[in-house]
Amino acid sequence: FFVNSLVSQPFRRPDQIEILLAFKNEFPILKCDFKKNDVKSFSGVFFDSETGVVTVLKMRGACLSGTLNANSSLFRLHHLRYLDLSFNYLDSFPFLPQLGKLTNLESLDLSHMGLPGEIPSSISSLNRLTKLDLSDNELTGTFSPLLNLSRLSSLSLSNNLLSGNVPCSLLTMPFLSTLHLSNNHLTVSLETMNCSSSSKLETLYLGNNRLSGRILEPLSKFTNLKKLYLSFQNTTDPINFFSLGFKSLETLDVSNNQITGKLPRSLTNCTSLEYLNVEGNRITDTFPFWLEELPNLKIIVLRSNMFHGPIYSPQHPLSFPELRMFDISRNNFTGSLPHDYFVNWSTPLLSAPQKVNQPLYMGDPFMYDYYPSMYLRNKGINMELEKIFLAYTSIDVSENKLGGQIPESIGLLKSLIVLNLSNNDFTGHIPSSWANLTSLQSLDLSRNQLSGNIPKELATLSFLAYINVSHNKLTGQIPQSTQFGGQPKSSFEGNLNLCGRPLLDSCFQDKVPSTPEAQEPEPSKQEQVFNWKAAAMGYGPGVLFGLAIGQVLYSYKPVLFFKLFRL
């Protein structure tokens, strides 16, 4: 936590510096550079400009090891308002009972520390806390120590081992707006909550638990909800979307449950909806063209259901003004797409990408808006991506039964990063207009019926890192560029007339005319007669000898006979 010098502070109380140095010396010197000899270098330490006391201590990933003892100098910093010890993996935790001494704390982050056992009861004394993060630990038990923290606005307990019920007193805390409970062992039905009072909750993560019964209706009273995550539950009950009358709902994730029937049109009541994920259910329906009535939709994920029929209708030309991600893969959609299918798609996809040194979705320090975690197929790999920045754009219609020619209008989507059309029946040529896809990083056209050459213009796409055109009917030379030459051979296999690197088939092999073999003189009639006689003389005794040997083998060793003659 002592790395780089901060801007000089107006005043630092000497006793505070003494406490910090004592705290520093409680830990062994490690190979990582989190310490410097200069005692005036305090990175992550902030002093009050008037009183000179330490109010903020940020030690996230500071390489602390060993033990933080109960008598640590840390607990002499009585004026601390912000404490972050996350991503430090200590051997033991005798300090936990002493946390209650830091009564001025407003924000406490103990995430990613491997904390075992129940939620420390000492936390219940920190009644000024507005933000508490205990995620990614090994905490068990219930929520009891937290129910007195009436000023909490943000609470994260995801990725622990918590079990039992979710009490109404937790969901209806007077100022709580964000609650993360995903990836725990919560098993009780939400129907048992029977919350009568209103809730200020705006963001609720309940994904990856074992909740049973109805999981939407009990939350219908929480009218302030903007983000709701209910993926991977244990319920077999149908999900009643009609209970969703939340005008302010922006995010709905009910992926990987047991939802059956049709996707209800009542979702259009959620007029602020931006993110819809119903992946991995059993929804049987045609394409929901009515989704275009939701003008703010940025993400549509219908993947791995039983949707069927065409995704184009002359009566319903799709127009999504804000769309960034469109995933309808692993369904039974059929039909072809007109060449102008993507003309009226979103402004973010059609607009030219921002010029930055790296793709924004990988993490820009000035961008804090991101998608929640979701399962995607990117660069040929199924992966779960977490906190994907809003600049990420993708279209995935793979593993359907779509046919006809690929729409030329895809070339208008200048900000597109991932395009997956694989495992369909598309025919015709790869459009050369795709040279306009200057942000494209992943292109999968494998297992279709595409023909013709791979456009040389694609070799100019400098960001293109993954290409797969295998198992088509492509011909000609593979464009010779770094992007294409760096791909594995398997990305081009299954095209009989494709040649060039990285395939072994060269497009420039010299065709040397074959030299006619010296022809032997035709045998005379006498020689022909002699040859036939010789063959006949050997043929008769050979047949008789073979039959005799076969009889002997069959008489004495029938198993051997069958093995030798494969009978």
Coordinates of C-alpha atoms in Angstrom, one line a residue:
F1 CA 0.0 0.0 0.0
F2 CA 3.0 2.3 -0.2
V3 CA 3.8 2.5 -3.9
N4 CA 3.7 5.9 -5.4
S5 CA 3.8 9.3 -3.9
L6 CA 0.6 11.2 -3.7
V7 CA 0.2 15.0 -4.1
S8 CA 1.5 16.5 -0.9
Q9 CA -1.1 16.8 1.7
P10 CA -1.6 20.1 3.6
F11 CA -1.2 18.4 7.0
R12 CA -0.5 14.9 8.3
R13 CA -0.6 14.3 12.0
P14 CA 2.7 12.7 13.2
D15 CA 0.8 10.1 15.3
Q16 CA -1.1 9.0 12.2
I17 CA 2.2 8.4 10.3
E18 CA 3.5 6.5 13.3
I19 CA 0.5 4.2 13.3
L20 CA 0.8 3.6 9.5
L21 CA 4.5 2.7 9.8
A22 CA 3.7 0.3 12.7
F23 CA 0.9 -1.3 10.6
K24 CA 3.3 -1.6 7.6
N25 CA 5.9 -3.5 9.8
E26 CA 3.3 -6.1 10.8
F27 CA 3.7 -7.9 7.5
P28 CA 6.7 -9.7 6.0
I29 CA 8.5 -8.1 3.1
L30 CA 7.3 -9.7 -0.1
K31 CA 8.6 -9.7 -3.6
C32 CA 5.8 -7.6 -4.9
D33 CA 6.4 -3.8 -5.0
F34 CA 4.0 -2.6 -2.5
K35 CA 6.5 -0.9 -0.1
K36 CA 9.1 1.8 -0.5
N37 CA 11.7 3.0 1.9
D38 CA 10.3 6.6 1.7
V39 CA 8.1 6.8 4.7
K40 CA 6.3 9.8 3.2
S41 CA 5.1 7.7 0.2
F42 CA 1.5 6.7 1.1
S43 CA -0.4 5.3 -1.9
G44 CA -4.0 4.6 -1.1
V45 CA -3.8 6.6 2.1
F46 CA -5.8 9.8 2.4
F47 CA -5.6 12.3 5.2
D48 CA -8.3 14.8 6.2
S49 CA -7.1 18.2 4.9
E50 CA -8.1 20.0 8.1
T51 CA -7.4 17.6 10.9
G52 CA -4.6 15.5 9.4
V53 CA -6.1 12.1 10.4
V54 CA -6.3 9.1 8.2
T55 CA -9.8 8.8 6.7
V56 CA -9.2 6.5 3.8
L57 CA -7.1 3.3 3.6
K58 CA -7.2 1.5 0.2
M59 CA -5.2 -1.7 0.3
R60 CA -6.8 -3.7 -2.5
G61 CA -4.4 -6.3 -3.6
A62 CA -1.6 -5.0 -1.5
C63 CA 0.1 -8.4 -1.1
L64 CA -0.6 -8.6 2.6
S65 CA 0.1 -12.1 3.9
G66 CA 0.4 -13.9 7.2
T67 CA -2.0 -12.8 10.0
L68 CA -3.8 -9.6 10.8
N69 CA -3.9 -9.8 14.5
A70 CA -6.5 -8.5 16.9
N71 CA -4.1 -6.0 18.4
S72 CA -3.1 -4.6 15.0
S73 CA -2.3 -0.9 14.7
L74 CA -5.0 -0.8 12.1
F75 CA -7.6 -0.5 14.9
R76 CA -5.9 2.7 16.2
L77 CA -7.1 4.5 13.1
H78 CA -10.3 5.5 14.8
H79 CA -11.2 8.2 12.1
L80 CA -11.3 5.7 9.2
R81 CA -14.3 6.2 7.0
Y82 CA -13.2 4.0 4.1
L83 CA -11.4 0.7 4.4
D84 CA -10.5 -1.7 1.6
L85 CA -8.6 -4.9 2.4
S86 CA -9.9 -6.8 -0.6
F87 CA -7.8 -9.3 -2.6
N88 CA -5.4 -10.0 0.3
Y89 CA -5.3 -13.6 1.2
L90 CA -4.3 -13.9 4.9
D91 CA -3.6 -17.2 6.7
S92 CA -6.0 -16.5 9.6
F93 CA -8.4 -13.8 10.7
P94 CA -8.2 -13.0 14.4
F95 CA -8.8 -9.3 13.5
L96 CA -12.5 -9.8 12.6
P97 CA -13.9 -9.4 16.2
Q98 CA -12.2 -6.0 16.4
L99 CA -13.8 -4.5 13.3
G100 CA -16.5 -3.0 15.6
K101 CA -13.9 -0.5 17.0
L102 CA -13.9 1.3 13.6
T103 CA -17.2 2.9 14.4
N104 CA -16.8 5.8 11.8
L105 CA -16.6 3.4 8.9
E106 CA -18.9 4.3 6.0
S107 CA -17.5 1.9 3.5
L108 CA -15.9 -1.6 4.1
D109 CA -14.6 -3.9 1.5
L110 CA -13.4 -7.4 2.6
S111 CA -14.1 -9.2 -0.7
H112 CA -11.8 -11.8 -2.2
M113 CA -10.1 -12.7 1.1
G114 CA -11.3 -16.2 1.7
L115 CA -13.1 -15.3 5.0
P116 CA -14.5 -18.5 6.5
G117 CA -17.4 -19.1 8.9
E118 CA -20.4 -16.9 9.6
I119 CA -20.7 -13.2 8.9
P120 CA -18.7 -11.5 11.7
S121 CA -21.0 -10.3 14.4
S122 CA -18.7 -7.3 15.0
I123 CA -20.0 -5.8 11.8
S124 CA -23.3 -5.1 13.4
S125 CA -21.7 -2.3 15.4
L126 CA -20.8 -0.4 12.3
N127 CA -24.1 1.5 12.1
R128 CA -22.7 4.2 9.9
L129 CA -21.9 1.8 7.0
T130 CA -23.5 2.7 3.7
K131 CA -21.5 0.3 1.6
L132 CA -20.4 -3.3 2.6
D133 CA -18.8 -5.8 0.3
L134 CA -18.2 -9.3 1.6
S135 CA -18.4 -11.1 -1.8
D136 CA -16.2 -13.9 -2.9
N137 CA -15.4 -15.5 0.5
E138 CA -16.5 -18.7 2.2
L139 CA -19.2 -17.2 4.5
T140 CA -21.9 -19.4 5.8
G141 CA -25.1 -19.0 7.9
T142 CA -27.7 -16.3 7.7
F143 CA -27.9 -12.5 7.4
S144 CA -28.7 -11.7 11.1
P145 CA -25.6 -9.6 11.8
L146 CA -26.5 -7.2 9.0
L147 CA -30.1 -6.4 9.8
N148 CA -29.2 -3.5 12.1
L149 CA -27.2 -1.7 9.5
S150 CA -30.1 0.7 8.6
R151 CA -28.0 3.1 6.6
L152 CA -26.8 0.5 4.0
S153 CA -27.3 1.5 0.4
S154 CA -25.2 -1.2 -1.2
L155 CA -24.6 -4.7 0.1
S156 CA -22.7 -7.5 -1.8
L157 CA -22.6 -11.0 -0.5
S158 CA -22.3 -12.9 -3.8
N159 CA -20.1 -16.0 -4.2
N160 CA -20.4 -17.3 -0.7
L161 CA -22.0 -20.3 1.0
L162 CA -25.0 -18.5 2.6
S163 CA -28.1 -20.5 3.0
G164 CA -31.7 -20.3 4.2
N165 CA -34.3 -17.7 3.6
V166 CA -33.9 -14.1 2.3
P167 CA -35.7 -12.1 5.1
C168 CA -38.0 -9.3 4.2
S169 CA -36.2 -7.1 6.7
L170 CA -33.1 -7.3 4.5
L171 CA -35.0 -6.5 1.3
T172 CA -36.8 -3.6 2.8
M173 CA -34.0 -1.8 4.5
P174 CA -34.8 1.9 4.3
F175 CA -31.9 3.0 2.1
L176 CA -30.8 -0.3 0.5
S177 CA -30.8 0.1 -3.3
T178 CA -28.3 -2.5 -4.5
L179 CA -28.2 -6.1 -3.2
H180 CA -25.9 -8.9 -4.6
L181 CA -26.8 -12.4 -3.4
S182 CA -25.9 -14.4 -6.4
N183 CA -24.0 -17.7 -6.3
N184 CA -25.0 -18.8 -2.8
H185 CA -27.0 -21.7 -1.4
L186 CA -30.3 -19.9 -0.9
T187 CA -33.0 -22.5 -1.2
V188 CA -36.2 -21.3 0.3
S189 CA -39.0 -20.1 -1.9
L190 CA -39.4 -16.4 -2.3
E191 CA -43.1 -16.9 -1.8
T192 CA -42.5 -17.4 2.0
M193 CA -41.2 -13.8 2.3
N194 CA -44.7 -12.2 2.1
C195 CA -43.2 -8.7 2.3
S196 CA -45.8 -6.2 3.1
S197 CA -43.7 -3.0 3.2
S198 CA -42.3 -1.3 0.2
S199 CA -38.7 -1.5 -0.9
K200 CA -36.1 1.0 -2.2
L201 CA -34.3 -1.8 -4.1
E202 CA -33.2 -0.9 -7.6
T203 CA -30.7 -3.7 -8.3
L204 CA -31.2 -7.3 -7.1
Y205 CA -28.9 -10.2 -8.0
L206 CA -30.3 -13.6 -7.0
G207 CA -28.8 -15.7 -9.8
N208 CA -27.2 -19.1 -9.3
N209 CA -29.1 -20.1 -6.1
R210 CA -31.6 -22.9 -5.5
L211 CA -34.8 -20.9 -5.1
S212 CA -37.9 -22.9 -5.7
G213 CA -41.5 -22.0 -6.3
R214 CA -42.5 -18.8 -8.0
I215 CA -39.7 -16.4 -8.4
L216 CA -41.2 -13.3 -10.0
E217 CA -44.6 -12.8 -8.3
P218 CA -43.1 -12.3 -4.8
L219 CA -41.1 -9.4 -6.1
S220 CA -44.0 -7.6 -7.8
K221 CA -44.2 -5.1 -4.9
F222 CA -40.7 -3.9 -5.5
T223 CA -41.8 -1.3 -8.0
N224 CA -38.4 0.6 -7.9
L225 CA -36.5 -2.3 -9.4
K226 CA -34.3 -1.4 -12.4
K227 CA -32.1 -4.5 -12.6
L228 CA -33.3 -8.0 -11.7
Y229 CA -31.2 -11.2 -12.1
L230 CA -32.9 -14.5 -11.5
S231 CA -30.8 -16.9 -13.6
F232 CA -30.0 -20.6 -12.7
Q233 CA -32.7 -21.3 -10.1
N234 CA -34.2 -24.6 -9.0
T235 CA -37.8 -23.7 -9.8
T236 CA -40.0 -25.8 -12.0
D237 CA -42.9 -23.4 -11.6
P238 CA -43.9 -21.3 -14.6
I239 CA -42.6 -17.8 -14.5
N240 CA -45.5 -15.3 -14.7
F241 CA -44.2 -12.4 -16.7
F242 CA -47.6 -10.7 -16.2
S243 CA -46.5 -9.7 -12.7
L244 CA -43.8 -7.5 -14.2
G245 CA -45.5 -4.1 -14.3
F246 CA -42.3 -2.3 -13.5
K247 CA -42.1 0.8 -15.6
S248 CA -38.6 1.4 -14.5
L249 CA -37.2 -2.1 -15.1
E250 CA -34.1 -1.9 -17.3
T251 CA -32.5 -5.3 -16.9
L252 CA -34.2 -8.7 -16.8
D253 CA -32.2 -11.9 -16.6
V254 CA -34.2 -15.1 -16.2
S255 CA -31.8 -17.3 -18.2
N256 CA -31.3 -21.0 -17.6
N257 CA -34.5 -21.8 -15.7
Q258 CA -37.4 -24.0 -16.8
I259 CA -39.5 -21.4 -18.5
T260 CA -42.0 -22.9 -21.0
G261 CA -44.7 -21.6 -23.3
K262 CA -44.4 -18.4 -25.2
L263 CA -42.5 -15.2 -24.5
P264 CA -45.3 -13.0 -23.2
R265 CA -46.0 -9.8 -24.9
S266 CA -46.7 -8.2 -21.5
L267 CA -43.0 -7.5 -21.4
T268 CA -43.8 -4.4 -23.5
N269 CA -45.2 -2.9 -20.3
C270 CA -41.5 -2.6 -19.2
T271 CA -41.0 0.4 -21.3
S272 CA -37.5 1.1 -20.0
L273 CA -36.2 -2.3 -20.7
E274 CA -32.6 -2.3 -22.1
Y275 CA -31.4 -5.9 -21.4
L276 CA -33.4 -9.1 -21.9
N277 CA -31.9 -12.5 -21.4
V278 CA -34.1 -15.6 -21.6
E279 CA -31.3 -18.0 -22.6
G280 CA -31.4 -21.7 -21.8
N281 CA -35.1 -22.2 -21.2
R282 CA -37.8 -24.1 -23.0
I283 CA -39.7 -21.3 -24.6
T284 CA -41.6 -22.4 -27.7
D285 CA -42.5 -19.4 -29.9
T286 CA -42.0 -17.6 -33.1
F287 CA -39.7 -14.7 -33.3
P288 CA -41.0 -11.9 -31.1
F289 CA -41.2 -9.0 -33.6
W290 CA -43.0 -7.0 -31.0
L291 CA -39.8 -6.4 -29.1
E292 CA -39.1 -3.5 -31.4
E293 CA -41.8 -1.7 -29.3
L294 CA -39.2 -1.4 -26.6
P295 CA -37.2 1.5 -27.9
N296 CA -34.3 1.3 -25.4
L297 CA -33.4 -2.4 -25.9
K298 CA -29.6 -2.8 -26.1
I299 CA -29.3 -6.5 -25.6
I300 CA -31.5 -9.4 -26.8
V301 CA -30.5 -12.9 -25.8
L302 CA -32.9 -15.7 -27.0
R303 CA -30.2 -18.3 -27.2
S304 CA -30.9 -22.1 -26.6
N305 CA -34.6 -22.2 -26.6
M306 CA -37.2 -23.7 -29.0
F307 CA -38.0 -20.6 -31.1
H308 CA -38.9 -21.3 -34.7
G309 CA -40.0 -19.8 -38.0
P310 CA -38.6 -16.8 -39.9
I311 CA -36.8 -13.9 -38.3
Y312 CA -37.9 -11.6 -41.2
S313 CA -41.4 -10.4 -42.0
P314 CA -42.3 -7.8 -44.6
Q315 CA -45.0 -6.5 -42.2
H316 CA -42.4 -6.2 -39.4
P317 CA -39.1 -4.9 -40.7
L318 CA -36.9 -4.8 -37.6
S319 CA -35.7 -1.5 -36.2
F320 CA -33.8 -1.5 -33.0
P321 CA -32.4 2.1 -32.5
E322 CA -30.2 1.2 -29.5
L323 CA -29.3 -2.5 -30.1
R324 CA -25.7 -3.7 -29.4
M325 CA -26.0 -7.4 -28.9
F326 CA -28.4 -9.8 -30.7
D327 CA -28.1 -13.5 -29.9
I328 CA -30.7 -15.9 -31.2
S329 CA -28.3 -18.9 -31.6
R330 CA -29.3 -22.6 -31.0
N331 CA -32.9 -22.3 -32.0
N332 CA -34.9 -23.5 -35.0
F333 CA -35.3 -20.3 -36.9
T334 CA -35.7 -20.8 -40.7
G335 CA -36.0 -18.8 -43.9
S336 CA -33.8 -16.3 -45.7
L337 CA -33.0 -12.6 -45.0
P338 CA -33.3 -9.8 -47.5
H339 CA -30.2 -7.9 -48.5
D340 CA -31.4 -4.8 -46.6
Y341 CA -32.2 -6.7 -43.4
F342 CA -29.8 -4.7 -41.2
V343 CA -30.4 -1.2 -42.8
N344 CA -32.7 0.0 -40.0
W345 CA -30.7 -1.4 -37.2
S346 CA -29.2 0.5 -34.3
T347 CA -27.3 3.7 -34.5
P348 CA -24.5 2.3 -32.2
L349 CA -23.9 -0.6 -34.6
L350 CA -24.0 1.7 -37.7
S351 CA -21.9 4.5 -36.3
A352 CA -18.2 4.5 -36.9
P353 CA -16.2 3.2 -33.9
Q354 CA -14.3 5.6 -31.7
K355 CA -10.6 5.8 -32.4
V356 CA -8.8 4.4 -29.3
N357 CA -5.6 2.4 -28.8
Q358 CA -7.6 -0.7 -27.7
P359 CA -11.2 -1.9 -28.1
L360 CA -13.3 -0.2 -25.5
Y361 CA -15.0 -3.4 -24.4
M362 CA -11.7 -4.6 -23.0
G363 CA -11.8 -1.9 -20.4
D364 CA -11.4 1.9 -20.8
P365 CA -10.6 3.8 -17.6
F366 CA -13.2 6.4 -18.5
M367 CA -16.1 4.0 -19.1
Y368 CA -18.0 2.6 -16.2
D369 CA -21.2 1.4 -17.8
Y370 CA -21.1 -2.3 -18.6
Y371 CA -23.3 -5.3 -19.3
P372 CA -23.8 -7.9 -16.6
S373 CA -22.1 -11.2 -16.9
M374 CA -23.5 -13.5 -19.6
Y375 CA -22.5 -16.6 -21.6
L376 CA -21.2 -15.8 -25.1
R377 CA -19.5 -17.5 -28.0
N378 CA -16.5 -15.4 -29.0
K379 CA -13.5 -16.4 -31.1
G380 CA -14.8 -20.0 -31.3
I381 CA -15.1 -20.5 -27.5
N382 CA -18.1 -20.6 -25.3
M383 CA -17.3 -18.4 -22.3
E384 CA -18.8 -16.5 -19.5
L385 CA -17.9 -12.8 -19.7
E386 CA -18.3 -10.5 -16.7
K387 CA -18.8 -6.8 -16.8
I388 CA -18.6 -6.3 -20.5
F389 CA -18.3 -2.7 -21.4
L390 CA -21.1 -1.1 -23.4
A391 CA -18.9 -0.7 -26.5
Y392 CA -19.1 -4.5 -27.0
T393 CA -21.2 -5.4 -30.0
S394 CA -22.1 -8.8 -31.4
I395 CA -24.6 -10.6 -33.7
D396 CA -24.9 -14.4 -33.2
V397 CA -27.5 -16.4 -35.3
S398 CA -25.5 -19.6 -35.3
E399 CA -27.0 -23.1 -35.1
N400 CA -30.3 -22.4 -36.8
K401 CA -31.7 -23.3 -40.2
L402 CA -31.3 -20.0 -41.9
G403 CA -30.6 -20.0 -45.6
G404 CA -30.2 -17.9 -48.7
Q405 CA -27.5 -15.4 -49.3
I406 CA -25.9 -13.4 -46.5
P407 CA -27.4 -9.9 -46.4
E408 CA -25.0 -7.3 -47.9
S409 CA -26.3 -4.8 -45.3
I410 CA -24.2 -6.4 -42.6
G411 CA -21.4 -4.3 -44.1
L412 CA -23.1 -1.2 -42.7
L413 CA -22.5 -2.3 -39.1
K414 CA -19.2 -0.5 -38.7
S415 CA -18.9 -1.0 -34.9
L416 CA -19.6 -4.8 -35.0
I417 CA -17.0 -6.7 -33.0
V418 CA -18.3 -10.3 -33.1
L419 CA -20.2 -11.9 -36.0
N420 CA -21.3 -15.6 -35.9
L421 CA -23.3 -17.1 -38.7
S422 CA -22.0 -20.6 -38.4
N423 CA -24.0 -23.9 -38.6
N424 CA -26.7 -22.6 -41.0
D425 CA -27.5 -23.1 -44.7
F426 CA -26.3 -19.8 -46.0
T427 CA -25.3 -19.8 -49.7
G428 CA -23.7 -17.5 -52.2
H429 CA -20.5 -15.4 -51.7
I430 CA -19.0 -13.7 -48.7
P431 CA -19.8 -10.0 -49.2
S432 CA -16.8 -7.8 -50.1
S433 CA -18.6 -4.9 -48.3
W434 CA -17.5 -6.5 -45.1
A435 CA -14.2 -4.6 -45.5
N436 CA -16.2 -1.8 -43.8
L437 CA -16.4 -3.8 -40.6
T438 CA -13.2 -2.2 -39.2
S439 CA -13.9 -3.1 -35.6
L440 CA -14.5 -6.8 -36.3
Q441 CA -12.5 -9.2 -34.2
S442 CA -14.3 -12.5 -34.5
L443 CA -15.8 -13.9 -37.7
D444 CA -17.4 -17.4 -37.8
L445 CA -18.9 -18.6 -41.1
S446 CA -18.2 -22.3 -40.7
R447 CA -20.5 -25.1 -41.7
N448 CA -22.6 -23.3 -44.3
Q449 CA -22.9 -23.7 -48.1
L450 CA -20.9 -20.6 -49.0
S451 CA -19.0 -20.6 -52.4
G452 CA -16.6 -18.4 -54.3
N453 CA -13.5 -16.7 -53.1
I454 CA -12.7 -15.3 -49.7
P455 CA -12.7 -11.5 -50.4
K456 CA -9.2 -10.1 -50.4
E457 CA -10.7 -7.0 -48.8
L458 CA -11.1 -8.8 -45.5
A459 CA -7.3 -8.9 -45.2
T460 CA -7.4 -5.2 -44.4
L461 CA -9.3 -5.7 -41.1
S462 CA -6.5 -5.1 -38.7
F463 CA -8.5 -6.1 -35.5
L464 CA -9.6 -9.4 -36.9
A465 CA -8.2 -12.0 -34.6
Y466 CA -10.4 -15.1 -35.2
I467 CA -11.6 -16.4 -38.5
N468 CA -13.4 -19.7 -39.3
V469 CA -14.7 -20.5 -42.7
S470 CA -14.3 -24.2 -42.5
H471 CA -16.8 -26.7 -44.1
N472 CA -18.1 -24.6 -46.9
K473 CA -17.6 -24.7 -50.7
L474 CA -15.1 -21.9 -51.0
T475 CA -12.5 -21.8 -53.7
G476 CA -9.3 -19.9 -54.6
Q477 CA -6.5 -18.6 -52.5
I478 CA -6.8 -17.7 -48.9
P479 CA -5.9 -14.0 -48.5
Q480 CA -2.3 -13.7 -47.4
S481 CA -2.2 -11.4 -44.4
T482 CA -1.2 -11.6 -40.8
Q483 CA -4.8 -12.0 -39.8
F484 CA -5.4 -15.0 -42.1
G485 CA -1.9 -16.5 -41.9
G486 CA -2.1 -16.6 -38.1
Q487 CA -5.2 -18.8 -38.0
P488 CA -5.1 -22.6 -37.5
K489 CA -5.4 -24.9 -40.4
S490 CA -8.7 -26.1 -39.1
S491 CA -10.3 -22.7 -39.7
F492 CA -10.2 -23.4 -43.5
E493 CA -10.5 -27.2 -43.8
G494 CA -13.5 -28.8 -45.5
N495 CA -13.3 -26.5 -48.6
L496 CA -12.1 -28.8 -51.4
N497 CA -10.9 -26.0 -53.7
L498 CA -9.4 -23.6 -51.1
C499 CA -5.6 -23.2 -51.1
G500 CA -2.7 -21.2 -49.7
R501 CA -1.4 -20.8 -46.2
P502 CA -2.2 -22.0 -43.6
L503 CA -3.4 -25.0 -45.6
L504 CA -0.8 -27.3 -47.0
D505 CA -2.2 -27.0 -50.5
S506 CA -0.3 -24.5 -52.5
C507 CA -2.0 -22.4 -55.1
F508 CA 1.2 -22.2 -57.2
Q509 CA 2.3 -25.8 -57.7
D510 CA 4.1 -26.3 -61.0
K511 CA 2.1 -28.6 -63.2
V512 CA 4.8 -30.7 -64.9
P513 CA 3.5 -32.6 -67.9
S514 CA 3.5 -36.3 -67.2
T515 CA 6.0 -38.3 -69.3
P516 CA 4.3 -41.2 -71.1
E517 CA 5.5 -44.5 -69.8
A518 CA 7.4 -46.8 -72.2
Q519 CA 4.8 -49.1 -73.7
E520 CA 5.5 -52.7 -73.7
P521 CA 5.0 -54.4 -77.1
E522 CA 1.7 -56.3 -77.3
P523 CA 2.2 -60.0 -76.9
S524 CA 1.7 -62.2 -79.9
K525 CA -1.2 -64.5 -80.2
Q526 CA 1.0 -67.5 -79.3
E527 CA 2.1 -65.7 -76.1
Q528 CA -1.5 -64.9 -75.2
V529 CA -2.5 -68.5 -75.6
F530 CA 0.5 -69.6 -73.5
N531 CA -0.4 -67.1 -70.7
W532 CA -4.0 -68.3 -70.5
K533 CA -2.9 -71.9 -70.4
A534 CA -0.4 -71.2 -67.6
A535 CA -3.1 -69.4 -65.6
A536 CA -5.5 -72.3 -66.1
M537 CA -2.8 -74.8 -65.1
G538 CA -2.2 -73.0 -61.8
Y539 CA -5.9 -72.2 -61.2
G540 CA -7.2 -75.7 -61.0
P541 CA -4.8 -77.2 -58.5
G542 CA -4.9 -74.0 -56.5
V543 CA -8.6 -74.2 -56.0
L544 CA -8.5 -77.9 -55.1
F545 CA -5.7 -77.3 -52.6
G546 CA -7.5 -74.3 -51.0
L547 CA -10.7 -76.3 -50.5
A548 CA -8.8 -79.2 -49.0
I549 CA -7.0 -77.0 -46.5
G550 CA -10.3 -75.3 -45.7
Q551 CA -12.0 -78.6 -45.0
V552 CA -9.2 -79.7 -42.6
L553 CA -9.2 -76.3 -40.7
Y554 CA -13.0 -76.4 -40.4
S555 CA -13.1 -80.0 -39.2
Y556 CA -10.5 -79.6 -36.4
K557 CA -10.3 -75.8 -35.6
P558 CA -13.6 -74.2 -36.6
V559 CA -12.8 -71.0 -34.6
L560 CA -9.5 -70.7 -36.4
F561 CA -11.2 -71.2 -39.7
F562 CA -13.7 -68.4 -39.1
K563 CA -10.9 -66.0 -38.0
L564 CA -8.7 -66.8 -41.0
F565 CA -11.4 -66.5 -43.6
R566 CA -13.4 -63.8 -41.7
L567 CA -16.6 -65.8 -41.7

